[in-house]
Amino acid sequence: MDRDSSPRSNNDKTPADEATHTNIDEPKYGPRVRPEIPQDCAIGDSDEDDEELVEIQRTMTQSRIMRQKSPEELRKKVIPFHWAPMLSPLSPADIDACETLENATMPDQLRPSNREQIEYRLRKCGSLCMGLFNTYRPRDAKDWWIQTMPHARPVETGRQDGSKRVMFAHIIATLGKHPVVTDDDEQCPPNWRDSAASQSSTLGHQTSGRTICIHSFSVCPEVQGIG
């Protein structure tokens, strides 16, 4: 039997034609869905919060670094015991400590005071010469040492904890009659141990002077630069 070769209208589509038409015109996987933008990519208040958090962390880090470099933190690393320094007038009992401190801080050619000059100034005008001392207990300073430590003296006789007073710095001074320190002020009378003979001397300490002549200002090298 011959096939029907007469033309068909659009209304005469076969099921195969319908299927073909459907596959061409409609998406294979359903309607196209617009992809969502991840929330962490959105620009909004969260970025400002992150910047604020970073700034807070930066500030905290800087504060911690400053504390580590502060004089108090440096001192704690150098001095293991309670730091409560006190100024006290020097006396002949401090001659050895002062000499040790002078030798530790100044080379021979620049040393402002030798032992005799130190003794002269401490005996004649000890009220003008000051020392910076701190009390410590030996058990708190087992592995600690500064050059004046051998000259540390007990705070009180018979104290149970054996506390001692150690010198950290000193100022040695005299009185002079001139507006500035002169060469005569730097010296001491050759016979200064004889009070009557040295009373009229123009060398060294002048009891009626009004100018304070500072001959030495020394700090133990072990504690220099810690505030």
Short mmCIF file of C-alpha atoms in Angstrom, two decimals:
data_model
loop_
_atom_site.label_atom_id
_atom_site.label_comp_id
_atom_site.label_asym_id
_atom_site.label_seq_id
_atom_site.Cartn_x
_atom_site.Cartn_y
_atom_site.Cartn_z
CA MET A 1 0.00 0.00 0.00
CA ASP A 2 1.31 3.42 -0.91
CA ARG A 3 2.06 5.90 1.86
CA ASP A 4 -0.03 8.99 2.09
CA SER A 5 2.16 11.69 0.61
CA SER A 6 -0.35 14.51 0.94
CA PRO A 7 0.87 17.51 2.93
CA ARG A 8 -0.14 17.85 6.59
CA SER A 9 -1.07 20.98 8.41
CA ASN A 10 0.41 22.07 11.73
CA ASN A 11 -2.59 20.61 13.46
CA ASP A 12 -1.76 17.15 12.10
CA LYS A 13 1.50 16.72 14.17
CA THR A 14 2.35 13.22 15.24
CA PRO A 15 3.39 12.32 18.83
CA ALA A 16 7.01 12.09 17.65
CA ASP A 17 6.82 15.62 16.31
CA GLU A 18 5.40 16.82 19.63
CA ALA A 19 8.24 15.20 21.54
CA THR A 20 10.85 16.72 19.25
CA HIS A 21 9.29 20.14 19.58
CA THR A 22 9.19 19.87 23.34
CA ASN A 23 12.87 18.85 23.63
CA ILE A 24 13.98 21.81 21.52
CA ASP A 25 11.92 24.57 23.12
CA GLU A 26 12.08 23.62 26.84
CA PRO A 27 15.24 23.41 28.99
CA LYS A 28 16.46 19.91 29.63
CA TYR A 29 16.79 20.39 33.39
CA GLY A 30 13.85 22.59 34.05
CA PRO A 31 13.55 26.39 34.27
CA ARG A 32 16.85 28.27 34.59
CA VAL A 33 17.54 29.33 38.19
CA ARG A 34 19.68 32.38 38.90
CA PRO A 35 22.66 31.41 41.14
CA GLU A 36 22.68 32.86 44.62
CA ILE A 37 25.53 35.12 45.76
CA PRO A 38 27.28 33.71 48.87
CA GLN A 39 26.64 35.78 51.94
CA ASP A 40 30.34 36.08 52.75
CA CYS A 41 30.86 37.90 49.45
CA ALA A 42 28.33 40.53 50.26
CA ILE A 43 29.57 44.01 51.13
CA GLY A 44 27.95 45.44 54.20
CA ASP A 45 28.30 45.94 57.93
CA SER A 46 30.32 42.73 58.36
CA ASP A 47 33.34 44.29 56.59
CA GLU A 48 33.25 47.28 58.91
CA ASP A 49 33.09 44.95 61.91
CA ASP A 50 36.15 43.06 60.65
CA GLU A 51 38.12 46.28 60.25
CA GLU A 52 37.18 47.34 63.76
CA LEU A 53 38.30 43.97 65.16
CA VAL A 54 41.63 44.23 63.33
CA GLU A 55 42.17 47.72 64.73
CA ILE A 56 41.43 46.52 68.27
CA GLN A 57 43.90 43.65 67.90
CA ARG A 58 46.54 46.02 66.54
CA THR A 59 46.06 48.38 69.48
CA MET A 60 46.33 45.52 71.99
CA THR A 61 49.53 44.28 70.36
CA GLN A 62 51.10 47.74 70.45
CA SER A 63 50.14 48.15 74.10
CA ARG A 64 51.72 44.79 74.97
CA ILE A 65 54.94 45.76 73.19
CA MET A 66 55.05 49.09 75.01
CA ARG A 67 54.58 47.36 78.36
CA GLN A 68 57.45 44.99 77.59
CA LYS A 69 59.69 47.98 76.85
CA SER A 70 58.52 50.07 79.81
CA PRO A 71 61.01 50.90 82.59
CA GLU A 72 58.98 48.86 85.06
CA GLU A 73 59.14 45.69 82.95
CA LEU A 74 62.85 46.19 82.29
CA ARG A 75 63.48 46.69 85.99
CA LYS A 76 61.66 43.46 86.88
CA LYS A 77 63.97 41.54 84.55
CA VAL A 78 67.08 43.03 86.18
CA ILE A 79 66.09 43.34 89.85
CA PRO A 80 64.41 40.20 91.24
CA PHE A 81 63.28 41.66 94.57
CA HIS A 82 60.91 44.39 95.71
CA TRP A 83 62.04 47.77 94.40
CA ALA A 84 61.63 50.51 97.01
CA PRO A 85 64.75 52.71 96.73
CA MET A 86 65.57 55.41 99.23
CA LEU A 87 68.01 58.31 99.28
CA SER A 88 70.26 58.51 102.29
CA PRO A 89 73.21 60.75 103.22
CA LEU A 90 76.54 59.01 102.84
CA SER A 91 78.86 58.36 105.75
CA PRO A 92 82.42 57.05 106.13
CA ALA A 93 80.90 53.55 106.30
CA ASP A 94 80.04 53.93 102.59
CA ILE A 95 83.58 54.74 101.42
CA ASP A 96 84.28 51.23 100.08
CA ALA A 97 80.98 51.06 98.18
CA CYS A 98 81.54 54.51 96.67
CA GLU A 99 85.06 53.63 95.57
CA THR A 100 83.83 50.41 93.96
CA LEU A 101 81.09 52.32 92.17
CA GLU A 102 83.57 54.93 90.89
CA ASN A 103 85.88 52.21 89.58
CA ALA A 104 82.99 50.41 87.89
CA THR A 105 81.58 53.42 86.08
CA MET A 106 84.62 55.47 85.07
CA PRO A 107 87.94 54.60 83.41
CA ASP A 108 91.07 55.63 85.30
CA GLN A 109 91.79 58.73 83.22
CA LEU A 110 88.25 60.10 83.65
CA ARG A 111 87.61 59.06 87.24
CA PRO A 112 86.53 62.20 89.13
CA SER A 113 87.34 60.97 92.63
CA ASN A 114 90.02 58.70 94.05
CA ARG A 115 89.69 56.99 97.39
CA GLU A 116 91.26 59.82 99.38
CA GLN A 117 88.98 62.40 97.79
CA ILE A 118 85.94 60.21 98.42
CA GLU A 119 86.89 59.80 102.07
CA TYR A 120 87.57 63.53 102.43
CA ARG A 121 84.21 64.52 100.98
CA LEU A 122 82.21 61.95 102.92
CA ARG A 123 83.85 62.95 106.20
CA LYS A 124 83.73 66.71 105.65
CA CYS A 125 80.37 67.12 103.92
CA GLY A 126 78.53 63.82 104.04
CA SER A 127 75.20 65.63 104.29
CA LEU A 128 75.68 66.81 100.69
CA CYS A 129 76.65 63.35 99.43
CA MET A 130 73.71 61.06 98.78
CA GLY A 131 73.36 57.38 98.00
CA LEU A 132 70.49 55.46 96.41
CA PHE A 133 69.94 52.28 98.41
CA ASN A 134 67.50 49.40 98.31
CA THR A 135 66.85 46.72 100.90
CA TYR A 136 66.84 43.07 99.85
CA ARG A 137 66.62 39.68 101.49
CA PRO A 138 69.46 37.30 100.59
CA ARG A 139 67.01 34.52 99.71
CA ASP A 140 65.42 36.79 97.09
CA ALA A 141 68.76 37.50 95.41
CA LYS A 142 70.48 34.11 95.27
CA ASP A 143 71.51 34.42 91.61
CA TRP A 144 71.64 38.20 91.53
CA TRP A 145 74.73 40.38 91.79
CA ILE A 146 75.93 43.94 91.29
CA GLN A 147 79.41 45.29 91.91
CA THR A 148 78.52 47.08 95.14
CA MET A 149 76.93 43.98 96.66
CA PRO A 150 80.03 42.91 98.63
CA HIS A 151 79.70 46.19 100.56
CA ALA A 152 76.02 45.75 101.42
CA ARG A 153 75.36 46.22 105.12
CA PRO A 154 72.69 44.69 107.38
CA VAL A 155 69.62 46.84 107.81
CA GLU A 156 69.22 45.90 111.46
CA THR A 157 71.41 43.95 113.81
CA GLY A 158 69.99 40.49 114.44
CA ARG A 159 67.22 40.73 111.85
CA GLN A 160 65.95 37.21 111.19
CA ASP A 161 65.65 37.44 107.41
CA GLY A 162 69.16 38.92 107.13
CA SER A 163 68.01 41.90 105.04
CA LYS A 164 70.76 44.14 103.73
CA ARG A 165 71.00 47.56 102.16
CA VAL A 166 72.86 47.77 98.86
CA MET A 167 73.96 50.90 96.99
CA PHE A 168 72.80 51.42 93.41
CA ALA A 169 73.99 54.99 92.81
CA HIS A 170 75.61 57.94 94.51
CA ILE A 171 76.16 61.68 94.25
CA ILE A 172 79.30 63.15 95.79
CA ALA A 173 79.38 66.91 96.27
CA THR A 174 80.96 69.78 98.19
CA LEU A 175 80.31 73.50 98.66
CA GLY A 176 82.22 76.18 96.77
CA LYS A 177 82.43 79.97 96.92
CA HIS A 178 82.47 80.64 93.17
CA PRO A 179 79.53 80.75 90.73
CA VAL A 180 81.00 77.75 88.91
CA VAL A 181 83.11 74.76 89.94
CA THR A 182 86.81 75.63 89.90
CA ASP A 183 89.99 73.56 89.95
CA ASP A 184 90.41 74.40 93.64
CA ASP A 185 86.97 72.97 94.35
CA GLU A 186 88.02 69.69 92.77
CA GLN A 187 90.94 69.22 95.13
CA CYS A 188 91.27 68.52 98.82
CA PRO A 189 93.74 70.11 101.27
CA PRO A 190 96.90 68.05 101.65
CA ASN A 191 96.53 68.14 105.44
CA TRP A 192 92.74 67.82 105.53
CA ARG A 193 92.82 65.33 108.40
CA ASP A 194 94.10 68.13 110.63
CA SER A 195 90.99 70.24 111.07
CA ALA A 196 92.82 73.25 112.48
CA ALA A 197 95.40 73.31 109.69
CA SER A 198 92.91 72.86 106.83
CA GLN A 199 90.25 75.24 108.13
CA SER A 200 91.59 78.25 106.23
CA SER A 201 92.43 76.35 103.04
CA THR A 202 90.93 77.52 99.75
CA LEU A 203 91.01 73.97 98.41
CA GLY A 204 88.10 71.58 98.54
CA HIS A 205 84.94 71.97 100.57
CA GLN A 206 84.13 75.50 101.74
CA THR A 207 81.77 75.48 104.69
CA SER A 208 80.55 79.01 103.93
CA GLY A 209 80.11 78.37 100.22
CA ARG A 210 76.75 78.63 98.45
CA THR A 211 77.52 76.74 95.23
CA ILE A 212 76.95 72.99 95.23
CA CYS A 213 79.83 71.35 93.37
CA ILE A 214 78.87 67.89 92.11
CA HIS A 215 82.01 65.84 91.63
CA SER A 216 80.49 62.48 90.84
CA PHE A 217 77.15 61.03 89.82
CA SER A 218 77.52 57.27 89.33
CA VAL A 219 75.06 54.44 88.72
CA CYS A 220 75.89 50.74 88.85
CA PRO A 221 76.41 49.48 85.28
CA GLU A 222 74.18 46.47 85.94
CA VAL A 223 71.12 48.68 86.43
CA GLN A 224 71.79 51.50 84.00
CA GLY A 225 69.08 52.21 81.45
CA ILE A 226 66.16 50.57 83.26
CA GLY A 227 64.46 53.76 84.44
#
